[in-house]
XYZ file of C-alpha atoms in Angstrom:
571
model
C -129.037 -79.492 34.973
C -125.486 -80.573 34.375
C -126.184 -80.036 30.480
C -127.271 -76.530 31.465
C -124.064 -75.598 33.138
C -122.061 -76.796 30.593
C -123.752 -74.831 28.148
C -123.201 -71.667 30.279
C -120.211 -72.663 30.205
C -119.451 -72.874 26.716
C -121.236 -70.136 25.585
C -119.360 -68.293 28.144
C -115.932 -69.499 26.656
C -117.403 -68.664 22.926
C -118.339 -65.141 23.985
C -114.641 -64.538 25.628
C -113.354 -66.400 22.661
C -111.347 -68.254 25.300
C -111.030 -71.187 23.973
C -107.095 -71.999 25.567
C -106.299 -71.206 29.296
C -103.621 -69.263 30.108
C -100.092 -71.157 31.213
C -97.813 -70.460 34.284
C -94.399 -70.189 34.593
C -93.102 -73.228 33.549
C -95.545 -73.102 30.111
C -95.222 -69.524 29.094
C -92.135 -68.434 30.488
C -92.155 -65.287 32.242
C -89.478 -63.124 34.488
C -87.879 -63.654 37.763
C -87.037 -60.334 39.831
C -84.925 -60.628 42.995
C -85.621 -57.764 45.662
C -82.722 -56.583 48.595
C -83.293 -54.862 51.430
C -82.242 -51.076 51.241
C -80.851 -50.264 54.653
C -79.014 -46.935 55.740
C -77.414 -48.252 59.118
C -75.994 -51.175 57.109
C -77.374 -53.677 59.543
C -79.023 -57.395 58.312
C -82.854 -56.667 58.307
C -84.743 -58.427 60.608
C -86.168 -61.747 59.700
C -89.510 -61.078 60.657
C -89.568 -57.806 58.561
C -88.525 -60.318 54.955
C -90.931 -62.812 56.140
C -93.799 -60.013 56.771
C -92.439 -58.885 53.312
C -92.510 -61.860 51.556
C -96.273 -62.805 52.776
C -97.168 -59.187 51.428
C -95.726 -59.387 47.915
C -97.192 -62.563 47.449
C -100.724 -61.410 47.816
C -99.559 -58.607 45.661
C -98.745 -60.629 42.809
C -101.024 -63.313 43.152
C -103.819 -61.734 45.188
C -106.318 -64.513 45.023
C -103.840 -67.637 45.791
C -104.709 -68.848 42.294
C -102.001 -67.451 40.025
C -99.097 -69.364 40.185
C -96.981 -66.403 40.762
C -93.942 -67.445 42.715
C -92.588 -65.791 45.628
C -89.836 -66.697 48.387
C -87.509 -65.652 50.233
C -83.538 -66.371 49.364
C -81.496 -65.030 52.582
C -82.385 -61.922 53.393
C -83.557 -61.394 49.325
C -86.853 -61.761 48.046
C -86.691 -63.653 44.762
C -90.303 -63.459 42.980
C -91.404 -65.521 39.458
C -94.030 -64.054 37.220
C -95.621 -66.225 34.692
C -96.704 -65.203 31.371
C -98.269 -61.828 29.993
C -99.056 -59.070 32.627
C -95.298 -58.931 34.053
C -95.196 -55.086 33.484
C -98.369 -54.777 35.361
C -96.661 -57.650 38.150
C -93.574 -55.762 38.428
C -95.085 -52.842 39.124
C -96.690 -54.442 42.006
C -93.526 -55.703 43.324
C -91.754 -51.802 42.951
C -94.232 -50.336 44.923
C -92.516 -50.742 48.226
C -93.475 -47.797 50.381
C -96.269 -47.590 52.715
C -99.060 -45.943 51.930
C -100.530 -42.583 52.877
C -103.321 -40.007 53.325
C -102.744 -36.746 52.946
C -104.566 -33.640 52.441
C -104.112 -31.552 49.219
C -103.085 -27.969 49.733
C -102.101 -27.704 45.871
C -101.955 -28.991 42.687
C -101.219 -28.366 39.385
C -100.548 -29.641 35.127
C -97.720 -31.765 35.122
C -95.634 -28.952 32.848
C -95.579 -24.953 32.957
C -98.239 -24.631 30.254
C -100.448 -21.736 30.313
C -104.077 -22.964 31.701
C -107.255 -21.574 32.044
C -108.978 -20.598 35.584
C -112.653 -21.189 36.134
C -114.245 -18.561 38.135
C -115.996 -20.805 40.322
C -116.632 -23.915 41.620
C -119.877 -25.779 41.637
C -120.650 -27.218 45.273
C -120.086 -30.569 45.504
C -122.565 -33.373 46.650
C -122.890 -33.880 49.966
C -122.841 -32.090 53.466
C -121.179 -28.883 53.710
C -121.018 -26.198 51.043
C -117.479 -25.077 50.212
C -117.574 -21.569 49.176
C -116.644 -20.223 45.632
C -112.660 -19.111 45.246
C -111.441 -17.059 42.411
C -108.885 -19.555 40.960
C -109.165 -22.520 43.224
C -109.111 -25.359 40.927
C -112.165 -27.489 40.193
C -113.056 -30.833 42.149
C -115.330 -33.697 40.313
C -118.138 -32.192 39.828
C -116.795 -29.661 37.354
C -118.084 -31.390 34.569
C -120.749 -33.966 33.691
C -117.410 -36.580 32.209
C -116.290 -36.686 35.905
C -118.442 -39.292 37.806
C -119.233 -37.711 40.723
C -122.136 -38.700 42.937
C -124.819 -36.527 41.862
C -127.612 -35.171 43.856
C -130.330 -37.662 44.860
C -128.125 -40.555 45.124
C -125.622 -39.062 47.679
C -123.818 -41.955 50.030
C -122.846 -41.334 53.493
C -119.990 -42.568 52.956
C -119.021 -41.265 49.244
C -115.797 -40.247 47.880
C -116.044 -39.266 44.128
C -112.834 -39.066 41.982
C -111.807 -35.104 41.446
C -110.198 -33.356 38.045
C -107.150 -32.393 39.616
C -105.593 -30.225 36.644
C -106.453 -26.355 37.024
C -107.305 -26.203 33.225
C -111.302 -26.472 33.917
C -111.107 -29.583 32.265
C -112.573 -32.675 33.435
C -109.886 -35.937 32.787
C -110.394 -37.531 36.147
C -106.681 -38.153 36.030
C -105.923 -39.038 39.354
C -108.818 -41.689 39.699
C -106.941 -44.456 39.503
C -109.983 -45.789 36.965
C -109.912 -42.560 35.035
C -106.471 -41.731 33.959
C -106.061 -44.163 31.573
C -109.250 -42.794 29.498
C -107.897 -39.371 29.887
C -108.359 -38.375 26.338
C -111.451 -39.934 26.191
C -112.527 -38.207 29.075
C -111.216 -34.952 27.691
C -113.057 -35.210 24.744
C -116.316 -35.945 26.047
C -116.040 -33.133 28.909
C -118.337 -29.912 28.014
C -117.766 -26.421 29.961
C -119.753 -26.617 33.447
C -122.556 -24.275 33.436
C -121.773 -22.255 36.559
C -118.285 -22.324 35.365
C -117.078 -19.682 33.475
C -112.965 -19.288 32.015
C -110.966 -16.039 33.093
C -108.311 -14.988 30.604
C -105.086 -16.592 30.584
C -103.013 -16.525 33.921
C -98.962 -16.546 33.457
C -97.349 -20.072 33.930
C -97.237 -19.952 37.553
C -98.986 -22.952 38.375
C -99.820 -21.185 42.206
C -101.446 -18.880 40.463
C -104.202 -18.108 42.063
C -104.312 -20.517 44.247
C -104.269 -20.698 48.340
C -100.533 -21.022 49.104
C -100.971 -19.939 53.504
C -99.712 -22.413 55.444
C -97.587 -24.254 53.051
C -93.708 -24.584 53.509
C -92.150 -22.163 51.647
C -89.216 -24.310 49.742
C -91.961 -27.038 49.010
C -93.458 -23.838 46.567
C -89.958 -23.550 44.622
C -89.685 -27.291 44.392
C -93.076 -27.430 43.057
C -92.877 -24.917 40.451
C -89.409 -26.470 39.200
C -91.029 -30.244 39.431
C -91.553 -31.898 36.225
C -94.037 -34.796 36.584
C -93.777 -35.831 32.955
C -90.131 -37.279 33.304
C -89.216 -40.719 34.200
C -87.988 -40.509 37.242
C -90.631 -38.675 38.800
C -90.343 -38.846 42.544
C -90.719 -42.396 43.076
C -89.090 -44.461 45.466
C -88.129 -40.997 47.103
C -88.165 -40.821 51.290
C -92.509 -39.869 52.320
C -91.829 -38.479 55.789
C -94.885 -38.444 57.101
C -94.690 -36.036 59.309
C -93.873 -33.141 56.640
C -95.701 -31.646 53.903
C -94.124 -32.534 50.410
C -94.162 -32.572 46.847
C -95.759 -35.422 44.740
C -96.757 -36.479 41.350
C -99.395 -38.978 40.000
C -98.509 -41.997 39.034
C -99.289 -41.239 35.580
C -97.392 -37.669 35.317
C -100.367 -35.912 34.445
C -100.748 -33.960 37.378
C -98.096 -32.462 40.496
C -99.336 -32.127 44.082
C -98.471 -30.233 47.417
C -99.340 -32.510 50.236
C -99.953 -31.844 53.755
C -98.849 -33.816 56.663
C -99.600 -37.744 56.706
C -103.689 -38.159 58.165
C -103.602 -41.920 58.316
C -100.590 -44.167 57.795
C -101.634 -47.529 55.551
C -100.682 -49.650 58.434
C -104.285 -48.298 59.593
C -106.203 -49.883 56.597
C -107.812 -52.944 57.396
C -109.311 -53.863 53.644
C -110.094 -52.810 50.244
C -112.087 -54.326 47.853
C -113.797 -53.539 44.235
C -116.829 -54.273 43.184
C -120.508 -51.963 41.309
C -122.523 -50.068 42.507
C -125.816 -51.561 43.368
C -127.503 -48.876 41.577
C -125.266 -47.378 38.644
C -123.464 -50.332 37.924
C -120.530 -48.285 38.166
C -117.317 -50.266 39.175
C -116.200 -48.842 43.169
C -113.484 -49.577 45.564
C -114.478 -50.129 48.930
C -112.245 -49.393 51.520
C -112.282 -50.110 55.530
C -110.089 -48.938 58.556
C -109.179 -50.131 61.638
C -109.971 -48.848 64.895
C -107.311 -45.824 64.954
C -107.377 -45.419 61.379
C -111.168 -44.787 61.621
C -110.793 -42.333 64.021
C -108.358 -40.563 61.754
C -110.008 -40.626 58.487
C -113.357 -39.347 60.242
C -111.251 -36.434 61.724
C -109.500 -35.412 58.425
C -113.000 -35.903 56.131
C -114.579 -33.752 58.736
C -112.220 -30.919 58.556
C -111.465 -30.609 54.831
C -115.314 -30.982 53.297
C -115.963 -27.597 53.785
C -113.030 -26.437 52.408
C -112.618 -25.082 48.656
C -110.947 -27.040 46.070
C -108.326 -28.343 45.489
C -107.857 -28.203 49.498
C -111.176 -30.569 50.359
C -109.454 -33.620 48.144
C -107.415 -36.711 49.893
C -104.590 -38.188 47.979
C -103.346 -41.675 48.795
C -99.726 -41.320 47.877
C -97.804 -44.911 48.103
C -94.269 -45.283 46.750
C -94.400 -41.317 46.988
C -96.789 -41.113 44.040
C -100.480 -40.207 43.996
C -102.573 -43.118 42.802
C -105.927 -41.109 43.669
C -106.597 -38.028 45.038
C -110.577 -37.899 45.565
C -112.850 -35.213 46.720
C -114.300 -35.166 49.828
C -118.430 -34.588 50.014
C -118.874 -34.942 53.633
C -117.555 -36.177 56.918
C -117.217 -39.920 56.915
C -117.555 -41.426 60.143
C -118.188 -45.578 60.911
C -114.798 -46.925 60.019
C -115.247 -47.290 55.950
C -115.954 -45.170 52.654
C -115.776 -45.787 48.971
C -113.901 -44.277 46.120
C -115.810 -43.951 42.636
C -115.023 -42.552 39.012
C -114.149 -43.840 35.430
C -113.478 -47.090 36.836
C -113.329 -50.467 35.497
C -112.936 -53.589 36.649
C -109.166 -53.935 35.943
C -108.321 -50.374 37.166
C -110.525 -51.093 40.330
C -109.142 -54.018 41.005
C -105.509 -52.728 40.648
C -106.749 -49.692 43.040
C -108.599 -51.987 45.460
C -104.980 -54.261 45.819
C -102.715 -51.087 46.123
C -104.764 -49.726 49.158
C -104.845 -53.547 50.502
C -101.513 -54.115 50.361
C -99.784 -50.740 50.325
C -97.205 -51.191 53.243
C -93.804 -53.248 53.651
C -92.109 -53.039 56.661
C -89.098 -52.881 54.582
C -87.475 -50.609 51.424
C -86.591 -52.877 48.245
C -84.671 -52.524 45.102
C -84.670 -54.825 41.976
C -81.117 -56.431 42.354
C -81.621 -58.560 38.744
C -84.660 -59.237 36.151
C -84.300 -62.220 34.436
C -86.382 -63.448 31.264
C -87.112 -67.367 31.996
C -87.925 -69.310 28.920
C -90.654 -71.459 28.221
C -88.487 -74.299 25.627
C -88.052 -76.451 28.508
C -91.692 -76.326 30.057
C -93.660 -77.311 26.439
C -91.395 -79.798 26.222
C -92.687 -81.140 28.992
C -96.351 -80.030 28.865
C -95.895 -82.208 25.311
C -94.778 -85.459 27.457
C -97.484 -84.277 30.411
C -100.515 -84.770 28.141
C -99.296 -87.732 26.173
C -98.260 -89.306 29.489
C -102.155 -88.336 30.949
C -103.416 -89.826 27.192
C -101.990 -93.169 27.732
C -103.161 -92.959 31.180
C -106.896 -92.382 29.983
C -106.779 -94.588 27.287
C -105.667 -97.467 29.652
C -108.112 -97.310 32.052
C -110.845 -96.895 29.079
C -109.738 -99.923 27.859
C -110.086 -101.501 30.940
C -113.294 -100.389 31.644
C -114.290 -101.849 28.712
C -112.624 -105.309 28.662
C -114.003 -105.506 32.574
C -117.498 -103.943 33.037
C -118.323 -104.078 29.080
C -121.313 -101.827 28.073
C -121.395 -100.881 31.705
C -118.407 -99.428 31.049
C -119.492 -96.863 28.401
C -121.523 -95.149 31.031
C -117.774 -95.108 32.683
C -116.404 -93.680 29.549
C -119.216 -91.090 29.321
C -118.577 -89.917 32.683
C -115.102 -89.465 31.896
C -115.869 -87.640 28.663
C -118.109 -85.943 30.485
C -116.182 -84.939 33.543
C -112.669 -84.020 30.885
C -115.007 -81.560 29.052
C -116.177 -80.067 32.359
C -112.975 -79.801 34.200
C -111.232 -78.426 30.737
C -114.357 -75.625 30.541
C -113.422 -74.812 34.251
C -110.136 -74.357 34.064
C -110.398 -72.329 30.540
C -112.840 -69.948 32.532
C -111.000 -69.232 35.921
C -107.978 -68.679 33.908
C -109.173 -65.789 31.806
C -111.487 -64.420 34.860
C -109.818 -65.426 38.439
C -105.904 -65.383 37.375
C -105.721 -69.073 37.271
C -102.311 -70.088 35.091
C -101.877 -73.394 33.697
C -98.520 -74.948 34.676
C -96.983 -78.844 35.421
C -98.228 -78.956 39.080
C -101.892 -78.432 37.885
C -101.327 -80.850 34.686
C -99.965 -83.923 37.074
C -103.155 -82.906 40.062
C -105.537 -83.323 36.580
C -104.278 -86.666 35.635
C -104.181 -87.896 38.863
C -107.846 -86.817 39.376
C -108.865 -89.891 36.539
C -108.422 -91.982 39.110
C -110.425 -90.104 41.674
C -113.414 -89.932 38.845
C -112.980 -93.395 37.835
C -113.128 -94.693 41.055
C -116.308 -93.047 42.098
C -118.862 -94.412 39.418
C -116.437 -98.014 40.126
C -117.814 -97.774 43.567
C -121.218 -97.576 42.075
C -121.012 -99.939 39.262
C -119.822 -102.693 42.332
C -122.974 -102.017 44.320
C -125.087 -102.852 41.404
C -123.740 -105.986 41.086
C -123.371 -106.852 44.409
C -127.308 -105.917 44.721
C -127.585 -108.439 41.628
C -125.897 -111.206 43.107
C -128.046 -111.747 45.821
C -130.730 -112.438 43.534
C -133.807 -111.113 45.029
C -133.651 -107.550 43.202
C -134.548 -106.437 39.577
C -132.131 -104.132 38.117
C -133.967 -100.741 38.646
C -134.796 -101.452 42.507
C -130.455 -102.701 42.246
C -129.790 -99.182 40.943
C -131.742 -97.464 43.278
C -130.591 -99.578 46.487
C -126.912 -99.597 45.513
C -127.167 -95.486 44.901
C -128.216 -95.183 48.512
C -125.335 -97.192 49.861
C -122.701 -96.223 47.379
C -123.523 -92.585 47.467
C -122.249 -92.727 51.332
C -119.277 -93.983 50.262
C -118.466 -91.614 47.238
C -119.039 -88.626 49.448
C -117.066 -90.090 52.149
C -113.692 -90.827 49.970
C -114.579 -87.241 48.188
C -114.784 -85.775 51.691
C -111.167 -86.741 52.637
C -109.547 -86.294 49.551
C -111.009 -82.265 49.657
C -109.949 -81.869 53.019
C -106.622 -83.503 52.119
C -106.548 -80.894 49.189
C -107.594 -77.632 51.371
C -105.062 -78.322 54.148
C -102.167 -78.805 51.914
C -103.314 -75.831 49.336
C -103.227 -73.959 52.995
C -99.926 -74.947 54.264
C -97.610 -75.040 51.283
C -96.705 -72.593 48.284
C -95.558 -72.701 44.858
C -96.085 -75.959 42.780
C -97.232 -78.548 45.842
C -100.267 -75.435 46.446
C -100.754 -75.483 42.433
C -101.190 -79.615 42.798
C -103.595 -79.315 45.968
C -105.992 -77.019 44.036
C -105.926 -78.910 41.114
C -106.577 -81.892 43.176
C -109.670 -80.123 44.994
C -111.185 -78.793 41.689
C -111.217 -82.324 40.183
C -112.465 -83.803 43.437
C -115.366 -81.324 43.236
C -116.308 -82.108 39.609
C -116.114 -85.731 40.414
C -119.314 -84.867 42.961
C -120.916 -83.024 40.310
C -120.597 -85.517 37.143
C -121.435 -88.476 39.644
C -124.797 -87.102 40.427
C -125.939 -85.082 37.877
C -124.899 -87.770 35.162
C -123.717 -90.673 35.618
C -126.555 -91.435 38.687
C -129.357 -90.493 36.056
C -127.427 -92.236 32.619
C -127.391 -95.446 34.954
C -131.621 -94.866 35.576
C -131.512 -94.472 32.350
C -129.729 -97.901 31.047
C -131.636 -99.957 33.618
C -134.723 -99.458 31.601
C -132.983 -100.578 28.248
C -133.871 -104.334 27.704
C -129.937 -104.456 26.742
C -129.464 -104.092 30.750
C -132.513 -104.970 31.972
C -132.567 -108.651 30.441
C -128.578 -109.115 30.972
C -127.272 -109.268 27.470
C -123.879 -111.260 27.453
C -122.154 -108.061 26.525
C -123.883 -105.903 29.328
C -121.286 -106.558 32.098
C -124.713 -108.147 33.922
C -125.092 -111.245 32.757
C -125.699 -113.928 34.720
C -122.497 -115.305 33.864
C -120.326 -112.773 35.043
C -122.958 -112.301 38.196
C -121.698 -115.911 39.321
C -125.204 -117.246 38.885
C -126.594 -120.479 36.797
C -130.304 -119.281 36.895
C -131.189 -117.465 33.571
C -130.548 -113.782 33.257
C -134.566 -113.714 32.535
C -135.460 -114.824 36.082
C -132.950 -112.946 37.810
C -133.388 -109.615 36.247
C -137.002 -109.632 34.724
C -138.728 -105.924 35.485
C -141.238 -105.673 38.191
């Protein structure tokens, strides 16, 4: 079994070709970005509101505890360390400071004044109510087979399906958070929709045509003027919930009007990625509290019915869109899912962005500092030749002490290195895990933990031996049952002693604990699923069985003058 999983595991490392984990801060280098408070009345912020803050970014940046990104608080700053590759991607995370909102679409629009084409009408999208056709309202996701909208047949109660929010008939799924980075992809594979049929082209007005009652009539001049492709695109910008405004995706392919605020962010209780059971198809998954339930039943239930773009919800955090999906039908119970040219990366970055969307405070990036990594191989170099010695000394030992008994030490350790090495290689290319010091010195440390497990074993035997009255296999067997109470006990504490200080502290003493409870873990698994069955093995070798001098059982070294014949002749 244990050469099974190893196996798995290797092929799984060969297939990644991920053959060299990925290092932390102190290994790779990586950037360190302090945050201050923005505050208008000039006042300290409170200290609940950094702490609240500082708990949030760090499941931003290191949402599943594993990924030795640093964060903690400095006064009333918020100083944050991000290891490695990915720091655009991190930093982003940490910018993204506002809370996030629903809010219904009333308009939307290209990024740029560019002449676009109207379809004539819309097809009816899946699900309960059937908005009626509007000359020139722009299309929702099921204008075109490349947007992956629910079809019929398959239709969730609880469905949202990413929309094409560009007027131009199109289908780019551009503000699906999984579909905007395949845009031209997506554009390339989208063919006309049948019951959609192009008018001539309109004048640049990007209202034209479209439903502008109800909407505040300087939000329509700033909207026409907007320009969504520039840098500075809105974010950051003051999201008042309780007005309509103007917004762009977070990608600048696409400009919004937005009604009031529906439900606040503070009303989400979880979000989470995963497939579809049935397609495959990478989702996000998102629940609501109690209120927030309420709210996002009443908003679904009034907008399905309406014609696009008005029957689409945008999530606007940081006063950008990240998605803006259609809504089928009224979703009532408290949770509903968001689909559409996802993967997992793009899910996952949606799924953490709707998780952790609100701060009670406003940030800005007072410095960004590159941190080298000169200093950190220089001591990864003395970490592993330090751990080397360590393993070669108690090899040696092994040896000179326990003789051939102690190659079926030695194999263990082989065995548990190449399985705590394959582990580490595999959560840090698929869980986030980053190799620094902390984890290096919890590794070495765990030699001893290994080492004295099969020791424990190894002592029964002979003790089992010594009393003269047992062959080796029924010794084996015997000292198993007793020593196996005692492995599991000492692994027992040491885990527990692992989880409670992986829960209570951060930063390197949390990277030590988990490396500490990984290797405590593997210790379990080599122990029983190899070195328990190598030792079943040996006993029936006449090399063990008959207590050669250089077997570590002889009746020598087992204090006892009767021949090693007598004392350890099969049954």
């Amino acid at each position: 079994m244990l050469l099974a999983i190893i196996l798995a595991m290797g092929a799984t490392i060969a297939l990644q070709k991920a053959f060299v984990p990925k290092f932390g801060l102190d290994l790779a280098g990586g950037t360190t970005v302090t945050l201050s408070p923005v505050l208008l009345d000039g006042k300290p912020p409170p200290s609940e509101s950094i702490d609240q803050a500082v708990n949030i970014i760090r499941a931003r940046v290191n949402g599943n505890g594993i990924a030795d990104a640093q964060v903690a608080r400095a006064n009333d700053n918020i100083v944050i360390q991000i290891p490695g590759v990915g720091q655009q991607e991190a930093l982003g995370l940490v910018s993204t400071t506002a809370e996030l909102r629903m809010r219904q679409v009333l308009a939307v629009a290209a990024s740029t004044n560019q002449p676009v084409q109207m379809p004539t009408t819309a097809p009816t999208p899946t699900g309960s109510g059937a908005p009626s056709a509007t000359p020139g309202s722009s299309t929702g996701s099921t204008s075109s087979p490349s947007a992956t909208a629910t079809p019929a047949g398959r239709a969730l109660s609880s469905a949202l399906t990413a929309p094409t929010p560009t007027p131009t008939g199109s289908a780019d799924g551009k503000n699906a958070k999984g579909g905007k980075k395949d845009a031209a992809n997506a554009d390339a594979k989208a063919s006309p929709a049948p019951t959609a049929e192009p008018s001539a082209p309109v004048d640049n007005d990007p209202l034209a045509g479209q439903d502008t009652s109800g909407i505040d009539p300087a939000l329509l001049t700033q909207f026409r003027d907007i320009d969504c492709t520039a840098k500075n695109r809105g974010q950051g910008l003051p999201d008042d919930p309780n007005k309509q405004i103007v917004a762009c995706s977070d990608d600048g392919s696409a400009r919004y009007i937005l009604d009031k605020a529906a439900v606040q962010g503070t009303e989400i209780s979880g979000a989470q990625s995963g497939t579809d059971s049935t397609t495959g198809e990478w989702i996000v998954n998102i629940t609501f509290k109690s209120k927030g339930a309420t709210q996002f039943a009443d908003i679904t239930r009034r907008i399905t019915t309406l014609p696009a773009p008005r029957n689409q919800l945008a999530n606007v955090l940081d006063g950008l869109v990240i998605v803006a999906p259609t809504i089928e039908e009224a979703i009532p119970g408290g949770s509903a899912r968001i689909s559409g040219n996802f993967t997992q990366v793009t899910a996952t970055a949606l799924a953490d962005q709707l998780k952790y969307g609100a701060l009670p405070l406003k940030f800005k990036q007072s410095q960004v500092t590159s941190v080298s990594s000169t200093l950190g191989q220089d001591q990864l170099r003395g970490g592993l030749i330090s751990g080397g010695i360590g393993l070669l000394v108690v090899v040696i030992y092994l040896l000179l002490y326990y003789r051939g008994l102690g190659l079926i030490g030695v194999a263990s350790l082989g065995v548990a290195t190449v399985v705590t090495y394959s582990t580490v290689v595999l959560l840090s290319h698929n869980a986030g895990f980053r190799l620094s010091l902390p984890h290096i010195i919890g590794l070495v440390v765990s030699i001893g933990i290994t080492a004295d497990s099969f020791i424990v074993y190894f002592e029964r035997i002979r003790d089992e031996i010594k009393e003269g009255h047992r062959t080796l296999r029924s010794a084996v067997e015997v000292a198993w049952q007793r020593a196996r109470r005692t492995i599991l006990v000492a692994d027992a504490v040491m885990f527990i002693a692992a989880i409670v200080l992986y829960a209570l502290a951060v930063g390197d003493v949390a990277g030590f604990a988990f490396a500490m409870g990984l290797t405590t873990v593997i210790d379990i698994v080599v122990v029983f699923l190899f070195t328990k069955p190598l030792m079943s093995l040996a006993a029936r070798m006449r090399f063990f069985s008959k207590g050669h001098k250089l077997s570590g059982l002889d009746a020598e070294r087992m204090g006892r003058t009767r021949p090693a014949e007598q004392t350890l002749q099969e049954a």
